[in-house]
Short mmCIF file of C-alpha atoms in Angstrom, two decimals:
data_model
loop_
_atom_site.label_atom_id
_atom_site.label_comp_id
_atom_site.label_asym_id
_atom_site.label_seq_id
_atom_site.Cartn_x
_atom_site.Cartn_y
_atom_site.Cartn_z
CA UNK A 38 54.18 67.30 73.90
CA UNK A 39 51.74 70.09 74.98
CA UNK A 40 54.64 72.26 76.46
CA UNK A 41 56.55 71.74 73.15
CA UNK A 42 53.60 72.81 71.07
CA UNK A 43 52.93 75.95 72.99
CA UNK A 44 56.65 76.83 72.88
CA UNK A 45 56.78 76.45 69.13
CA UNK A 46 53.63 78.51 68.68
CA UNK A 47 54.99 81.30 70.65
CA UNK A 48 58.23 81.71 68.71
CA UNK A 49 56.77 80.95 65.35
CA UNK A 50 53.82 83.44 65.51
CA UNK A 51 55.06 86.35 67.47
CA UNK A 52 52.77 88.83 65.91
CA UNK A 53 49.78 86.73 66.77
CA UNK A 54 50.99 86.54 70.40
CA UNK A 55 51.42 90.28 70.71
CA UNK A 56 47.85 90.67 69.51
CA UNK A 57 46.62 88.34 72.17
CA UNK A 58 47.36 90.87 74.93
CA UNK A 59 44.89 93.33 73.22
CA UNK A 60 41.93 91.40 74.22
CA UNK A 61 42.68 88.91 76.99
CA UNK A 62 45.29 87.15 79.10
CA UNK A 63 45.50 83.86 80.82
CA UNK A 64 47.73 83.95 83.97
CA UNK A 65 50.43 81.24 84.60
CA UNK A 66 48.94 78.69 86.97
CA UNK A 67 50.15 78.95 90.56
CA UNK A 68 52.27 75.88 91.73
CA UNK A 69 50.61 74.22 94.73
CA UNK A 70 53.91 72.60 95.60
CA UNK A 71 57.37 71.96 94.36
CA UNK A 72 57.45 69.74 91.25
CA UNK A 73 58.66 66.27 92.22
CA UNK A 74 61.42 66.34 89.64
CA UNK A 75 62.72 69.65 90.99
CA UNK A 76 62.55 68.37 94.58
CA UNK A 77 64.52 65.37 93.61
CA UNK A 78 67.21 67.39 91.91
CA UNK A 79 67.53 69.67 94.91
CA UNK A 80 67.82 66.69 97.23
CA UNK A 81 70.46 65.09 95.11
CA UNK A 82 72.45 68.47 95.07
CA UNK A 83 72.15 68.81 98.81
CA UNK A 84 73.69 65.37 99.42
CA UNK A 85 76.45 66.19 96.98
CA UNK A 86 77.22 69.44 98.72
CA UNK A 87 77.44 67.88 102.09
CA UNK A 88 79.88 65.24 100.93
CA UNK A 89 82.23 68.08 99.92
CA UNK A 90 82.42 69.72 103.37
CA UNK A 91 85.79 69.07 104.91
CA UNK A 92 88.94 70.82 106.14
CA UNK A 93 87.63 72.23 109.36
CA UNK A 94 86.79 70.90 112.85
CA UNK A 95 83.86 68.50 113.21
CA UNK A 96 81.64 71.17 114.73
CA UNK A 97 82.33 73.60 111.95
CA UNK A 98 81.76 71.03 109.23
CA UNK A 99 78.54 69.90 110.87
CA UNK A 100 77.37 73.48 110.98
CA UNK A 101 78.10 74.06 107.38
CA UNK A 102 76.05 70.97 106.55
CA UNK A 103 73.21 72.35 108.71
CA UNK A 104 73.37 75.64 106.83
CA UNK A 105 73.16 73.77 103.58
CA UNK A 106 70.07 72.01 104.76
CA UNK A 107 68.51 75.33 105.69
CA UNK A 108 69.33 76.75 102.26
CA UNK A 109 67.69 73.59 100.82
CA UNK A 110 64.58 74.16 102.91
CA UNK A 111 64.50 77.79 102.02
CA UNK A 112 64.50 77.10 98.29
CA UNK A 113 61.80 74.47 98.66
CA UNK A 114 59.73 76.92 100.69
CA UNK A 115 60.00 79.47 97.79
CA UNK A 116 58.39 76.83 95.44
CA UNK A 117 55.83 75.85 97.93
CA UNK A 118 54.82 79.42 98.82
CA UNK A 119 54.21 80.15 95.21
CA UNK A 120 57.30 82.48 94.55
CA UNK A 121 59.25 80.60 92.02
CA UNK A 122 57.65 80.01 88.46
CA UNK A 123 58.32 76.90 86.40
CA UNK A 124 56.35 77.54 83.16
CA UNK A 125 56.54 76.48 79.52
CA UNK A 126 57.14 79.93 78.21
CA UNK A 127 59.45 82.19 80.32
CA UNK A 128 61.58 79.42 82.05
CA UNK A 129 62.63 77.78 78.70
CA UNK A 130 63.51 81.28 77.34
CA UNK A 131 65.77 82.12 80.31
CA UNK A 132 67.38 78.67 79.97
CA UNK A 133 68.00 79.44 76.27
CA UNK A 134 69.80 82.59 77.12
CA UNK A 135 71.80 80.92 79.87
CA UNK A 136 72.75 78.23 77.34
CA UNK A 137 74.29 80.82 74.98
CA UNK A 138 76.46 82.14 77.78
CA UNK A 139 77.63 78.66 78.70
CA UNK A 140 78.36 77.91 74.98
CA UNK A 141 80.59 81.13 74.86
CA UNK A 142 82.21 80.08 78.09
CA UNK A 143 83.07 76.33 77.71
CA UNK A 144 85.31 76.25 80.82
CA UNK A 145 82.27 76.66 83.02
CA UNK A 146 80.34 73.60 84.03
CA UNK A 147 76.63 73.64 83.19
CA UNK A 148 75.17 73.33 86.75
CA UNK A 149 72.56 76.03 86.93
CA UNK A 150 68.78 76.52 86.34
CA UNK A 151 67.16 79.88 85.96
CA UNK A 152 63.56 80.51 87.35
CA UNK A 153 61.36 83.49 87.49
CA UNK A 154 60.60 84.86 91.00
CA UNK A 155 57.15 86.33 91.74
CA UNK A 156 58.07 89.79 93.10
CA UNK A 157 57.82 93.39 91.70
CA UNK A 158 61.04 94.21 93.42
CA UNK A 159 63.58 94.53 90.55
CA UNK A 160 66.24 91.97 91.49
CA UNK A 161 68.07 88.80 90.49
CA UNK A 162 69.97 86.38 92.74
CA UNK A 163 71.78 83.19 93.14
CA UNK A 164 70.66 80.74 95.91
CA UNK A 165 74.03 79.10 95.89
CA UNK A 166 72.86 75.55 95.05
CA UNK A 167 72.68 75.94 91.38
CA UNK A 168 69.35 77.82 91.14
CA UNK A 169 69.20 81.42 89.92
CA UNK A 170 66.20 83.62 89.90
CA UNK A 171 65.21 86.87 88.26
CA UNK A 172 62.21 88.65 89.43
CA UNK A 173 59.23 89.61 87.41
CA UNK A 174 59.90 93.27 88.53
CA UNK A 175 63.33 93.18 86.87
CA UNK A 176 62.29 91.25 83.77
CA UNK A 177 59.58 93.74 82.98
CA UNK A 178 62.05 96.75 83.25
CA UNK A 179 64.92 95.27 81.12
CA UNK A 180 64.89 96.74 77.51
CA UNK A 181 66.72 94.08 75.41
CA UNK A 182 68.08 90.55 75.61
CA UNK A 183 71.60 91.83 75.90
CA UNK A 184 70.83 93.36 79.32
CA UNK A 185 69.15 90.12 80.45
CA UNK A 186 72.34 88.28 79.44
CA UNK A 187 74.47 90.52 81.58
CA UNK A 188 72.14 89.98 84.49
CA UNK A 189 72.41 86.26 84.12
CA UNK A 190 76.26 86.47 83.63
CA UNK A 191 76.46 88.32 87.07
CA UNK A 192 74.52 85.75 88.83
CA UNK A 193 76.45 83.02 87.19
CA UNK A 194 79.56 84.67 88.50
CA UNK A 195 78.16 84.50 91.97
CA UNK A 196 77.38 80.89 91.63
CA UNK A 197 80.68 79.74 90.02
CA UNK A 198 82.81 81.76 92.34
CA UNK A 199 80.87 80.03 95.17
CA UNK A 200 80.02 83.26 97.03
CA UNK A 201 77.09 81.80 98.90
CA UNK A 202 79.11 78.79 99.98
CA UNK A 203 81.98 81.07 101.04
CA UNK A 204 79.48 83.14 103.18
CA UNK A 205 78.18 79.96 104.89
CA UNK A 206 81.69 78.69 105.62
CA UNK A 207 82.63 82.23 107.20
CA UNK A 208 79.48 82.08 109.31
CA UNK A 209 80.17 78.64 110.50
CA UNK A 210 83.74 79.58 111.52
CA UNK A 211 82.45 82.63 113.18
CA UNK A 212 80.19 80.45 115.33
CA UNK A 213 82.85 78.12 116.54
CA UNK A 214 86.26 79.96 116.04
CA UNK A 215 86.12 82.61 118.71
CA UNK A 216 89.48 83.95 117.88
CA UNK A 217 88.43 84.66 114.18
CA UNK A 218 85.34 86.43 115.61
CA UNK A 219 87.31 88.66 117.87
CA UNK A 220 89.77 89.56 115.08
CA UNK A 221 86.99 90.47 112.70
CA UNK A 222 85.04 92.48 115.20
CA UNK A 223 88.33 94.45 116.10
CA UNK A 224 88.88 95.30 112.39
CA UNK A 225 85.46 96.41 111.37
CA UNK A 226 83.14 99.20 112.12
CA UNK A 227 80.05 97.07 112.14
CA UNK A 228 78.99 93.71 113.31
CA UNK A 229 80.39 91.50 110.47
CA UNK A 230 78.64 88.36 111.83
CA UNK A 231 75.26 90.26 111.85
CA UNK A 232 75.90 91.33 108.17
CA UNK A 233 76.60 87.76 107.14
CA UNK A 234 73.54 86.42 108.76
CA UNK A 235 71.56 89.09 106.77
CA UNK A 236 73.10 88.00 103.61
CA UNK A 237 72.46 84.32 104.32
CA UNK A 238 68.79 85.11 104.67
CA UNK A 239 68.79 85.25 100.90
CA UNK A 240 66.38 88.17 101.23
CA UNK A 241 64.84 89.40 98.03
CA UNK A 242 64.65 92.91 99.33
CA UNK A 243 68.24 93.15 100.62
CA UNK A 244 70.66 92.12 97.93
CA UNK A 245 73.92 90.64 99.03
CA UNK A 246 76.61 93.23 99.05
CA UNK A 247 79.87 91.26 99.82
CA UNK A 248 80.62 90.10 96.37
CA UNK A 249 78.75 92.58 94.09
CA UNK A 250 81.81 94.28 92.56
CA UNK A 251 83.45 90.77 91.95
CA UNK A 252 80.46 89.32 90.44
CA UNK A 253 80.23 92.42 88.02
CA UNK A 254 83.79 92.00 87.01
CA UNK A 255 83.75 88.17 86.40
CA UNK A 256 80.24 88.37 85.02
CA UNK A 257 81.58 90.88 82.55
CA UNK A 258 84.29 88.52 81.47
CA UNK A 259 81.61 85.88 80.68
CA UNK A 260 79.67 88.51 78.80
CA UNK A 261 82.58 89.64 76.74
CA UNK A 262 82.80 86.15 75.32
CA UNK A 263 79.27 86.33 73.92
CA UNK A 264 78.14 88.45 70.99
CA UNK A 265 75.81 90.66 72.96
CA UNK A 266 75.86 94.37 72.90
CA UNK A 267 78.52 95.72 75.09
CA UNK A 268 76.54 98.72 76.23
CA UNK A 269 74.23 96.50 78.15
CA UNK A 270 76.25 96.23 81.44
CA UNK A 271 76.30 99.98 81.92
CA UNK A 272 72.63 100.24 80.99
CA UNK A 273 71.84 97.60 83.72
CA UNK A 274 73.34 99.73 86.41
CA UNK A 275 71.12 102.59 85.22
CA UNK A 276 68.07 100.41 85.54
CA UNK A 277 69.09 98.95 88.93
CA UNK A 278 69.92 102.37 90.18
CA UNK A 279 66.45 103.60 89.61
CA UNK A 280 64.79 100.38 91.01
CA UNK A 281 63.39 102.19 93.97
CA UNK A 282 61.59 104.79 91.88
CA UNK A 283 58.51 104.41 90.09
CA UNK A 284 58.73 102.50 86.76
CA UNK A 285 55.79 104.03 85.00
CA UNK A 286 55.29 107.74 85.74
CA UNK A 287 51.98 107.86 83.66
CA UNK A 288 49.21 109.81 85.53
CA UNK A 289 46.04 107.82 85.93
CA UNK A 290 42.79 109.55 84.70
CA UNK A 291 40.52 108.38 87.43
CA UNK A 292 37.50 110.02 85.84
CA UNK A 293 38.01 108.03 82.65
CA UNK A 294 37.56 104.72 84.62
CA UNK A 295 35.18 105.76 87.43
CA UNK A 296 32.53 107.89 85.86
CA UNK A 297 29.22 106.15 85.42
CA UNK A 298 25.73 107.25 84.30
CA UNK A 299 24.11 105.75 87.35
CA UNK A 300 27.04 106.97 89.67
CA UNK A 301 28.77 110.01 88.33
CA UNK A 302 32.33 110.85 89.18
CA UNK A 303 32.83 113.34 92.11
CA UNK A 304 35.45 116.04 91.52
CA UNK A 305 36.11 116.02 95.25
CA UNK A 306 37.70 112.63 94.87
CA UNK A 307 40.50 114.25 93.10
CA UNK A 308 41.69 116.41 96.17
CA UNK A 309 45.28 115.86 96.62
CA UNK A 310 47.99 117.41 98.80
CA UNK A 311 51.42 115.80 99.01
CA UNK A 312 52.12 114.73 102.45
CA UNK A 313 54.89 116.34 104.53
CA UNK A 314 55.14 113.34 106.89
CA UNK A 315 56.36 109.90 106.24
CA UNK A 316 54.65 106.65 106.87
CA UNK A 317 57.23 104.84 109.11
CA UNK A 318 56.77 101.05 108.56
CA UNK A 319 58.37 98.06 107.10
CA UNK A 320 58.91 99.96 103.91
CA UNK A 321 61.31 102.36 105.58
CA UNK A 322 64.38 100.55 104.26
CA UNK A 323 63.02 100.85 100.72
CA UNK A 324 63.36 104.68 100.79
CA UNK A 325 66.69 104.84 102.55
CA UNK A 326 69.48 105.97 100.23
CA UNK A 327 72.35 104.50 102.12
CA UNK A 328 74.15 101.51 100.87
CA UNK A 329 73.06 99.48 103.94
CA UNK A 330 69.26 99.80 102.98
CA UNK A 331 69.41 100.45 99.26
CA UNK A 332 68.06 97.47 97.12
CA UNK A 333 70.92 97.66 94.81
CA UNK A 334 73.90 99.33 96.62
CA UNK A 335 76.68 101.34 94.89
CA UNK A 336 75.19 101.25 91.47
CA UNK A 337 77.10 104.41 90.31
CA UNK A 338 80.38 103.10 91.62
CA UNK A 339 79.58 99.61 90.09
CA UNK A 340 78.86 101.44 86.84
CA UNK A 341 82.14 103.35 86.96
CA UNK A 342 84.06 100.07 87.52
CA UNK A 343 82.34 98.42 84.49
CA UNK A 344 83.20 101.41 82.37
CA UNK A 345 86.81 101.10 83.30
CA UNK A 346 86.78 97.45 82.57
CA UNK A 347 85.19 98.15 79.16
CA UNK A 348 87.66 100.85 78.10
CA UNK A 349 89.27 100.13 74.88
CA UNK A 350 86.65 97.48 73.89
CA UNK A 351 84.91 98.22 70.65
CA UNK A 352 81.21 97.35 70.47
CA UNK A 353 80.98 94.54 68.09
CA UNK A 354 78.12 94.09 65.69
CA UNK A 355 76.09 91.87 68.06
CA UNK A 356 74.14 89.02 66.44
CA UNK A 357 70.50 89.93 65.79
CA UNK A 358 68.57 88.56 68.79
CA UNK A 359 64.74 88.12 68.54
CA UNK A 360 63.62 91.22 70.24
CA UNK A 361 60.12 90.48 69.35
CA UNK A 362 60.50 87.29 71.46
CA UNK A 363 62.11 89.36 74.26
CA UNK A 364 59.30 91.93 74.19
CA UNK A 365 56.84 89.19 74.40
CA UNK A 366 58.59 87.85 77.58
CA UNK A 367 58.69 91.22 79.17
CA UNK A 368 54.93 91.78 78.39
CA UNK A 369 54.16 88.42 79.96
CA UNK A 370 56.23 89.52 83.03
CA UNK A 371 54.25 92.69 83.44
CA UNK A 372 50.87 90.80 83.31
CA UNK A 373 52.29 88.21 85.77
CA UNK A 374 53.28 90.91 88.15
CA UNK A 375 49.75 91.92 88.46
CA UNK A 376 48.58 88.35 88.81
CA UNK A 377 51.22 87.76 91.49
CA UNK A 378 50.38 90.99 93.36
CA UNK A 379 46.75 89.96 93.61
CA UNK A 380 47.66 86.41 94.63
CA UNK A 381 49.82 87.68 97.52
CA UNK A 382 47.11 90.03 98.57
CA UNK A 383 48.87 93.22 97.37
CA UNK A 384 45.55 94.54 96.07
CA UNK A 385 46.44 98.23 96.08
CA UNK A 386 49.70 97.68 93.93
CA UNK A 387 47.68 95.22 91.70
CA UNK A 388 45.10 97.76 91.02
CA UNK A 389 47.58 100.58 90.46
CA UNK A 390 49.61 98.35 87.91
CA UNK A 391 46.39 97.32 86.32
CA UNK A 392 45.11 100.87 85.67
CA UNK A 393 48.45 101.76 84.20
CA UNK A 394 48.54 98.81 81.87
CA UNK A 395 45.01 99.56 80.72
CA UNK A 396 46.49 102.65 79.02
CA UNK A 397 48.37 100.24 76.64
CA UNK A 398 45.63 97.49 76.41
CA UNK A 399 42.28 99.35 76.86
CA UNK A 400 40.11 96.37 75.72
CA UNK A 401 41.92 93.64 77.68
CA UNK A 402 39.15 91.66 79.63
CA UNK A 403 41.64 90.19 82.12
CA UNK A 404 42.64 93.79 83.06
CA UNK A 405 39.15 95.06 83.45
CA UNK A 406 38.15 91.99 85.57
CA UNK A 407 41.28 92.61 87.74
CA UNK A 408 40.03 96.11 88.35
CA UNK A 409 36.79 95.02 89.66
CA UNK A 410 38.33 92.16 91.76
CA UNK A 411 40.77 94.50 93.46
CA UNK A 412 38.14 97.12 94.25
CA UNK A 413 36.00 94.34 95.81
CA UNK A 414 38.97 93.34 97.89
CA UNK A 415 39.71 96.89 99.02
CA UNK A 416 36.10 97.21 100.08
CA UNK A 417 36.22 93.92 102.10
CA UNK A 418 39.42 95.06 103.91
CA UNK A 419 38.16 98.58 104.51
CA UNK A 420 34.84 97.16 105.96
CA UNK A 421 36.86 95.11 108.40
CA UNK A 422 39.12 98.19 109.17
CA UNK A 423 42.19 96.37 107.78
CA UNK A 424 42.78 98.27 104.53
CA UNK A 425 46.39 99.12 105.70
CA UNK A 426 47.28 95.44 105.16
CA UNK A 427 46.53 95.63 101.44
CA UNK A 428 46.81 99.38 100.34
CA UNK A 429 49.75 101.58 101.31
CA UNK A 430 49.38 104.83 103.01
CA UNK A 431 50.23 108.01 100.92
CA UNK A 432 53.78 108.94 101.30
CA UNK A 433 55.71 111.86 99.80
CA UNK A 434 58.64 109.53 98.90
CA UNK A 435 56.45 107.52 96.56
CA UNK A 436 56.31 108.48 92.93
CA UNK A 437 53.78 111.11 92.19
CA UNK A 438 51.36 108.91 90.24
CA UNK A 439 51.30 106.22 92.95
CA UNK A 440 51.02 108.60 95.84
CA UNK A 441 47.97 110.29 94.11
CA UNK A 442 46.51 106.84 93.46
CA UNK A 443 46.87 106.03 97.16
CA UNK A 444 45.21 109.21 98.12
CA UNK A 445 42.39 108.74 95.82
CA UNK A 446 41.46 105.33 97.29
CA UNK A 447 42.38 106.10 100.98
CA UNK A 448 40.02 109.04 101.18
CA UNK A 449 36.95 107.19 99.54
CA UNK A 450 34.13 106.31 101.83
CA UNK A 451 33.23 102.57 102.33
CA UNK A 452 29.94 103.11 100.39
CA UNK A 453 31.88 104.86 97.52
CA UNK A 454 34.30 102.17 97.19
CA UNK A 455 31.26 99.60 96.91
CA UNK A 456 29.48 101.75 94.43
CA UNK A 457 32.50 102.11 92.20
CA UNK A 458 33.34 98.46 92.34
CA UNK A 459 29.83 97.42 91.28
CA UNK A 460 29.37 100.08 88.67
CA UNK A 461 32.69 99.18 87.00
CA UNK A 462 31.69 95.55 86.71
CA UNK A 463 28.24 96.41 85.50
CA UNK A 464 29.74 98.74 82.89
CA UNK A 465 31.72 95.90 81.33
CA UNK A 466 28.94 93.45 80.97
CA UNK A 467 28.23 93.90 77.38
CA UNK A 468 31.90 94.03 76.36
CA UNK A 469 33.38 91.28 78.50
CA UNK A 470 30.47 88.73 78.53
CA UNK A 471 32.54 85.99 77.05
CA UNK A 472 35.33 86.29 79.61
CA UNK A 473 35.41 83.90 82.64
CA UNK A 474 37.40 86.32 84.50
CA UNK A 475 34.81 89.09 84.02
CA UNK A 476 31.94 86.85 85.41
CA UNK A 477 34.08 85.98 88.41
CA UNK A 478 34.75 89.65 89.06
CA UNK A 479 30.96 90.54 88.34
CA UNK A 480 29.91 87.81 90.83
CA UNK A 481 32.30 89.12 93.50
CA UNK A 482 30.91 92.73 92.95
CA UNK A 483 27.38 91.52 93.02
CA UNK A 484 27.93 90.87 96.79
CA UNK A 485 28.60 94.67 97.38
CA UNK A 486 25.76 96.66 99.05
CA UNK A 487 25.60 98.92 95.97
CA UNK A 488 24.75 95.94 93.70
CA UNK A 489 21.41 95.84 91.87
CA UNK A 490 21.71 92.03 91.17
CA UNK A 491 22.41 88.94 93.15
CA UNK A 492 25.27 86.60 93.40
CA UNK A 493 22.96 83.72 92.84
CA UNK A 494 21.73 85.18 89.54
CA UNK A 495 25.28 85.93 88.37
CA UNK A 496 26.54 82.38 89.39
CA UNK A 497 23.63 80.86 87.45
CA UNK A 498 24.50 82.87 84.33
CA UNK A 499 28.24 81.99 84.60
CA UNK A 500 27.55 78.27 85.00
CA UNK A 501 25.20 78.38 81.95
CA UNK A 502 27.98 79.85 79.80
CA UNK A 503 30.77 77.85 81.47
CA UNK A 504 29.51 74.57 82.70
CA UNK A 505 32.94 73.45 83.83
CA UNK A 506 34.25 76.92 84.50
CA UNK A 507 37.46 77.39 86.54
CA UNK A 508 35.79 79.71 89.07
CA UNK A 509 32.81 77.35 90.05
CA UNK A 510 34.73 75.92 92.93
CA UNK A 511 35.60 79.36 94.22
CA UNK A 512 31.90 80.29 94.01
CA UNK A 513 30.80 77.35 95.90
CA UNK A 514 33.26 78.02 98.76
CA UNK A 515 32.26 81.55 99.31
#
């Protein structure tokens, strides 16, 4: 009943909900473990899939079943490791869009569930077992509901054409059919088996390439049966093609945020020179322009193919979708990206995104608290000589505003990080005194060497205002 009430409030009072971002935000709770109803459904689906395995040798059939079990464990681990979101707001909205697609395509059996995936990487994917996912990073970049509908049509095409199952079967045959393996390796310029294994890892960073064009084409046929805007498929390719570039190019005014009466901003902190060397690390693939390493391969060719398929189609008068609702969902996604980055200890990215979002919501107490929390975490990692784990090194291939951000924080002394963190929290005490998030951030920063107060004092003040506060347990543990 609570979930239904929240859902009705959200869509009956959109203007009120937009206003809520101006002052505060409450992040979606992190799932500690997979919901029992979801686990039961996944288990039942696994057993059904295994009963359908037939037509090959016993070894191949058993290996296919083994791969289905690995896929099951992978999906479960994504819930248990906090990546998949099952919430009362975004999830029902995605299901609603999916329902429209199924209603327009009655020959498709309704077997899928859509979840949101905690990642800033703009992507969407089908696990192959009836579960689809769209990342926060993609949701926050989409511009309208029609684009979202095409993305879902594409993933539904992957599922209903059984692309993941076909890959699993091919991999199983490669393991036990030596003649097939030899034939494939003779006729390809790369290790086909290795590529299949890479695809089967269901990696969020490496989008499966084998069936992308087919999923575009079939997904477009599903999409054409709806009343969504026909320009959306081509627009989606533009968005995906720019996925590896910075989404928000706004320059951060560091002085505006970090200039304090008791700790004035130093102009030397703004020193910046674009690096001429590259930071070779695990992000190397993100920057490569080749189809093998690009997050979304062949976007230009895929866009051209979609345009050919759309030739002669007159863009219909699409039914008015609730764009206020859609914009609310994308704003939620932007805030959840920050919450997710912080949860997964990507403190540098979380801080960067928070400072950018503060330009739109300058009085949001959640965002101001996040600034203090992130700077505190940067201090702790720098103190332990491990800041590289949570803050990227500057790199000329990054967007200019992100590269400047990295340069700014990487060149600060440890004492300067401590002073900025404490002074920022102290400067918000009057404005954010009614926010639990502020008091927790203030309590963290009171532990910094630059602090002029004590954690014990801040904790006492917090408990006095919030006797059953959500951060009491965290304060006791640290």
